[in-house]
Coordinates of C-alpha atoms and ligand atoms in Angstrom, one line a residue:
M1 CA 90.8 87.0 78.8
S2 CA 88.4 89.1 76.7
F3 CA 84.9 90.4 77.4
E4 CA 83.3 87.3 76.0
D5 CA 85.2 85.1 78.5
V6 CA 84.0 86.9 81.6
Q7 CA 81.6 84.7 83.6
I8 CA 79.5 86.3 86.4
P9 CA 77.7 83.8 88.7
D10 CA 73.9 84.3 88.7
A11 CA 73.7 84.0 92.4
M12 CA 76.2 86.8 92.8
L13 CA 74.2 89.0 90.5
E14 CA 71.0 88.3 92.5
V15 CA 72.7 89.3 95.7
M16 CA 73.9 92.5 94.1
R17 CA 70.5 93.3 92.7
T18 CA 68.8 93.0 96.1
A19 CA 71.6 94.6 98.3
R20 CA 70.5 97.5 100.4
S21 CA 74.1 98.7 101.0
I22 CA 77.1 98.0 98.8
V23 CA 80.7 98.9 99.8
V24 CA 83.5 98.6 97.2
M25 CA 87.1 98.7 98.1
T26 CA 89.6 99.5 95.3
G27 CA 93.3 99.3 94.9
A28 CA 96.0 100.1 92.4
G29 CA 94.9 97.3 90.0
V30 CA 91.9 99.3 89.1
S31 CA 94.1 102.1 87.7
A32 CA 96.6 99.8 86.0
E33 CA 94.6 99.9 82.8
S34 CA 94.9 103.7 82.9
G35 CA 98.6 103.4 82.7
I36 CA 99.4 103.9 86.4
P37 CA 101.8 101.2 87.7
T38 CA 100.7 99.2 90.7
F39 CA 102.9 99.1 93.8
R40 CA 103.9 95.4 94.1
D41 CA 104.4 94.4 90.5
A42 CA 107.9 92.9 90.8
L43 CA 109.2 94.2 87.4
E44 CA 107.2 97.4 86.6
G45 CA 105.7 98.2 90.0
L46 CA 106.2 101.6 91.6
W47 CA 108.6 100.0 94.1
A48 CA 110.5 97.9 91.6
K49 CA 113.7 99.9 92.0
Y50 CA 113.3 100.8 95.7
D51 CA 112.5 99.4 99.0
P52 CA 109.1 101.0 100.1
E53 CA 110.8 101.9 103.3
D54 CA 113.0 104.3 101.3
L55 CA 110.1 106.2 99.8
A56 CA 106.8 105.7 101.6
T57 CA 107.6 106.5 105.2
P58 CA 108.0 109.6 107.3
A59 CA 111.6 108.5 108.0
A60 CA 112.4 108.4 104.3
F61 CA 111.0 111.9 103.9
R62 CA 113.1 113.1 106.9
D63 CA 116.3 111.5 105.6
D64 CA 116.0 112.5 101.9
P65 CA 113.1 114.9 101.2
A66 CA 114.5 115.7 97.7
R67 CA 114.3 112.1 96.6
V68 CA 111.0 111.4 98.1
T69 CA 109.3 114.6 96.8
R70 CA 110.8 114.2 93.3
W71 CA 109.3 110.6 93.1
Y72 CA 105.9 111.8 94.3
D73 CA 105.9 114.7 91.9
E74 CA 106.8 112.4 89.0
R75 CA 103.8 110.3 90.0
R76 CA 101.6 113.4 90.4
L77 CA 102.5 114.5 86.9
R78 CA 101.8 111.1 85.4
V79 CA 98.4 111.1 87.1
T80 CA 97.4 114.5 85.7
S81 CA 97.8 113.0 82.2
C82 CA 95.9 109.7 82.9
R83 CA 92.2 109.1 82.2
P84 CA 89.7 106.8 83.9
N85 CA 89.4 103.3 82.2
P86 CA 86.3 101.2 81.7
G87 CA 86.7 99.7 85.2
H88 CA 86.4 103.2 86.8
D89 CA 83.4 104.0 84.5
A90 CA 81.6 100.8 85.4
L91 CA 82.0 101.6 89.2
A92 CA 80.5 105.0 88.6
R93 CA 77.6 103.4 86.7
L94 CA 77.2 100.8 89.5
E95 CA 76.8 103.6 92.1
A96 CA 74.2 105.4 89.9
I97 CA 72.2 102.1 89.6
V98 CA 72.4 101.3 93.3
V99 CA 71.5 104.9 94.4
E100 CA 68.7 105.1 91.9
R101 CA 67.0 102.1 93.4
G102 CA 67.3 103.7 96.9
S103 CA 70.1 101.6 98.3
S104 CA 73.4 103.0 99.6
F105 CA 76.8 102.8 97.9
T106 CA 80.3 103.7 99.3
L107 CA 83.5 103.5 97.4
L108 CA 86.5 103.1 99.6
T109 CA 89.7 103.6 97.7
Q110 CA 93.3 103.1 98.6
N111 CA 94.2 104.9 95.3
V112 CA 95.7 108.4 95.4
D113 CA 95.0 109.3 91.8
R114 CA 91.4 110.7 91.9
L115 CA 90.4 108.7 88.8
H116 CA 87.2 107.4 90.5
Q117 CA 86.1 111.0 90.9
A118 CA 87.1 111.8 87.3
A119 CA 84.9 108.9 86.2
G120 CA 81.9 110.3 88.0
S121 CA 81.9 108.3 91.3
R122 CA 80.4 110.5 94.0
H123 CA 80.6 108.8 97.3
V124 CA 84.3 108.2 97.4
V125 CA 86.3 107.8 100.6
E126 CA 90.1 108.3 100.1
L127 CA 91.8 106.1 102.7
H128 CA 95.4 106.9 101.7
G129 CA 94.9 110.5 100.7
S130 CA 95.7 112.0 97.3
L131 CA 98.8 112.7 95.2
L132 CA 97.2 115.9 94.0
E133 CA 97.1 117.4 97.6
W134 CA 100.4 118.7 99.1
R135 CA 100.7 120.2 102.6
C136 CA 103.1 122.4 104.5
T137 CA 105.1 120.5 107.1
K138 CA 105.0 123.6 109.3
T139 CA 101.4 124.7 109.2
G140 CA 99.6 121.6 107.8
E141 CA 97.9 123.9 105.2
Q142 CA 96.9 121.8 102.2
R143 CA 96.5 122.8 98.5
T144 CA 95.5 121.0 95.4
Y145 CA 98.2 120.9 92.6
L146 CA 96.5 120.0 89.3
D147 CA 99.1 121.9 87.2
P148 CA 100.9 119.4 85.0
T149 CA 104.3 121.2 85.5
P150 CA 106.9 119.9 87.9
F151 CA 107.7 121.8 91.1
E152 CA 110.7 124.1 90.5
S153 CA 112.9 122.4 93.1
Y154 CA 113.0 119.4 95.4
P155 CA 111.9 119.4 98.1
P156 CA 109.4 122.1 97.2
P157 CA 109.4 124.9 99.8
S158 CA 106.1 126.0 101.2
E159 CA 105.1 129.7 101.4
H160 CA 105.2 129.5 105.2
G161 CA 108.9 128.5 105.7
G162 CA 108.3 124.7 105.8
L163 CA 108.5 122.1 103.1
L164 CA 105.7 120.7 100.9
R165 CA 104.9 117.0 101.3
P166 CA 102.4 114.9 99.4
G167 CA 99.1 114.5 101.1
V168 CA 99.3 110.7 101.1
V169 CA 99.4 108.3 104.0
W170 CA 102.7 106.7 104.5
F171 CA 103.5 103.5 106.5
G172 CA 103.3 104.2 110.2
E173 CA 101.0 107.2 109.7
S174 CA 97.3 107.1 110.7
L175 CA 94.6 107.2 108.1
P176 CA 92.6 110.4 107.9
A177 CA 90.1 110.3 110.9
E178 CA 87.1 111.3 108.8
A179 CA 87.8 108.6 106.2
V180 CA 88.1 106.0 108.9
R181 CA 84.8 107.1 110.4
A182 CA 83.1 106.9 107.1
A183 CA 84.6 103.5 106.2
D184 CA 83.7 102.0 109.6
A185 CA 80.1 103.2 109.3
A186 CA 79.7 101.9 105.7
V187 CA 81.4 98.5 106.4
S188 CA 79.4 97.8 109.5
A189 CA 76.1 98.5 107.6
C190 CA 76.8 96.8 104.2
D191 CA 75.4 93.6 102.9
V192 CA 77.7 93.3 99.9
F193 CA 81.5 94.1 100.1
M194 CA 83.5 94.0 96.9
S195 CA 87.3 94.1 96.9
I196 CA 88.8 95.1 93.5
G197 CA 92.3 95.3 92.3
T198 CA 94.0 95.3 95.6
S199 CA 96.7 92.9 96.9
S200 CA 94.9 93.0 100.3
V201 CA 98.1 93.1 102.3
V202 CA 98.0 96.7 103.6
Y203 CA 96.2 97.4 106.9
P204 CA 93.8 98.7 108.1
A205 CA 92.3 98.8 104.6
A206 CA 92.7 95.0 104.1
E207 CA 90.8 94.4 107.4
Y208 CA 87.5 95.8 106.1
L209 CA 86.7 92.8 104.0
Y210 CA 87.0 90.5 107.0
Q211 CA 84.9 92.8 109.1
A212 CA 82.2 92.9 106.5
R213 CA 82.2 89.1 106.3
E214 CA 82.0 88.9 110.1
N215 CA 78.9 91.1 109.9
S216 CA 77.4 88.6 107.4
A217 CA 77.9 90.6 104.3
W218 CA 78.4 88.8 101.0
T219 CA 82.0 89.2 99.8
I220 CA 83.3 89.4 96.2
E221 CA 86.8 89.8 94.9
V222 CA 87.9 90.9 91.4
N223 CA 91.6 90.6 90.7
L224 CA 94.1 89.6 88.1
D225 CA 95.9 87.4 90.6
P226 CA 95.0 85.5 93.8
T227 CA 95.4 87.4 97.0
P228 CA 95.3 86.4 100.7
A229 CA 91.6 87.2 100.6
S230 CA 90.7 85.0 97.6
H231 CA 89.9 81.9 99.5
F232 CA 87.9 83.8 102.0
V233 CA 85.3 85.5 99.8
N234 CA 82.0 84.2 98.5
W235 CA 82.9 84.8 94.9
C236 CA 86.3 85.4 93.4
I237 CA 86.4 86.6 89.8
A238 CA 89.8 86.4 88.1
G239 CA 90.5 89.0 85.4
K240 CA 91.2 92.7 84.7
S241 CA 88.8 95.1 86.4
G242 CA 88.5 97.0 83.2
E243 CA 87.1 93.9 81.5
V244 CA 85.2 92.2 84.3
L245 CA 83.4 95.3 85.8
P246 CA 81.7 96.5 82.6
V247 CA 80.3 93.0 82.0
L248 CA 79.2 92.7 85.6
V249 CA 77.4 96.1 85.7
A250 CA 75.8 95.4 82.3
A251 CA 74.3 92.2 83.7
L252 CA 72.7 93.8 86.7
Ligands
LIG301 C1 94.7 94.0 88.9 C2 94.9 94.6 87.6 C3 93.8 94.8 86.8 C4 96.8 94.4 88.6 N1 92.6 94.4 87.3 N2 93.5 93.7 89.3 C5 98.2 94.9 110.9 C6 99.0 93.9 110.6 C7 100.3 94.1 110.0 C8 100.7 95.4 109.7 C9 99.9 96.4 110.1 C10 98.7 96.2 110.6 N3 98.1 97.4 110.8 C11 99.0 98.4 110.4 C12 100.1 97.8 110.0 C13 101.3 98.5 109.4 C14 101.1 99.0 108.0 C15 100.8 97.7 107.1 O1 99.8 97.4 106.6 N4 101.9 97.0 106.8 C16 101.8 95.8 105.9 C17 102.5 96.1 104.6 C18 102.3 94.7 106.6 N5 100.0 99.9 107.8 C19 100.2 101.2 108.1 O2 101.2 101.7 108.5 C20 99.0 102.1 107.9 N6 98.8 103.0 109.0 C21 98.3 102.5 110.2 O3 98.0 101.4 110.3 O4 98.3 103.5 111.1 C22 98.0 103.1 112.5 C23 99.4 102.7 113.1 C24 100.3 103.8 113.2 C25 101.6 103.4 113.7 C26 101.9 102.1 114.1 C27 100.9 101.1 113.9 C28 99.6 101.4 113.4 C29 99.2 103.1 106.7 C30 99.2 102.3 105.4 C31 99.5 103.4 104.3 C32 99.8 102.7 103.0 N7 100.3 103.6 102.1 C33 100.6 103.2 100.7 C34 101.4 104.3 100.1 C35 100.6 105.5 99.8 C36 101.3 106.6 99.2 C37 101.8 106.3 97.8 O5 100.9 106.2 96.9 O6 103.0 106.1 97.6 O7 99.4 103.0 100.0 S1 101.4 101.6 100.6 C38 100.6 101.2 99.1 O8 99.9 100.0 99.4 C39 99.6 102.3 98.8 C40 98.4 101.5 98.4 O9 97.2 102.2 98.6 C41 98.5 100.3 99.3 C42 97.8 99.1 98.8 O10 98.3 98.6 97.6 P1 97.3 98.1 96.5 O11 96.4 99.2 96.1 O12 96.6 96.8 97.0 O13 98.3 97.8 95.3 P2 99.2 96.5 95.0 O14 100.3 96.9 94.0 O15 99.7 95.9 96.3 O16 98.3 95.5 94.4 C43 97.7 95.6 93.1 C44 96.7 94.5 92.9 O17 96.0 94.7 91.7 C45 97.4 93.1 92.8 O18 96.7 92.2 93.6 C46 97.3 92.8 91.3 O19 97.2 91.4 91.1 C47 96.0 93.5 90.9 N8 95.9 93.9 89.6 N9 96.3 94.8 87.5 C48 92.5 93.9 88.5 N10 94.0 95.3 85.6

């Protein structure tokens, strides 16, 4: 698909032009065009070689902290060298347009790469934390690591006698309370909910689209492939977010 092939329904544009509150939920697909692998791509995905249970759980960290922290540090280093793509840029422009006209905009992201913020998005809620934040297992003290050099050893020791772990949310862990509060408030008040580049299989993030629909919001999906949410939304646009979103935002 190319830019010329992207078709945005007029009725959908009209709904977006008049919305008083827009919530966008993003997933790994939005960063794929920046060179960051998604999770569930069978061949190239982040979990292609491993079972997620071996990497993205507190038990995995407990059992093999060296393997888990090395994997996360490799991903952190990759992220520090990646740039936002046209999909991230379009979402930052969408926020500016919506806010300029006096409506509200919230970007809920499951991504841990901070590329939305790098593109200029302002009202971003990180549901699954960030790869760039690491915290001490003993004190909970958290620090940002933007330096593109690897930790000296794995697992990295903290200054306080504990270990450093990535500030992401693993399976079985609760999402950050403040992020959940912000997401609940935004979803309950929105009249348009867009789900972009997520497989919509990880909860509670996947639940927000259904909640929005229950509250009579219009729902939109942008994804390369069908998801469990595709048949449920009002409009489903198949394609890469880096190609669809610039066309969509330009048409508003
Ligand atoms: C493109 C594209 C392009 C490609 N353009 N599109 C209810 C029911 C069942 C289970 C549960 C439930 N509630 C809770 C659970 C358990 C669990 C869960 O959801 N399990 C399911 C897998 C079944 N959830 C949790 O444990 C959550 N915690 C929780 O609920 O706490 C309360 C609790 C505690 C204890 C017991 C019970 C409840 C925490 C979930 C944390 C998820 N963490 C991860 C890892 C983060 C760290 C890391 O980065 O390693 O977050 S998992 C992983 O999946 C990551 C992602 O944020 C998340 C979502 O993935 P995403 O972003 O959708 O990526 P993909 O790869 O799946 O999809 C990419 C999509 O993009 C695809 O659709 C492509 O087609 C598309 N695409 N290129 C557009 N260019």
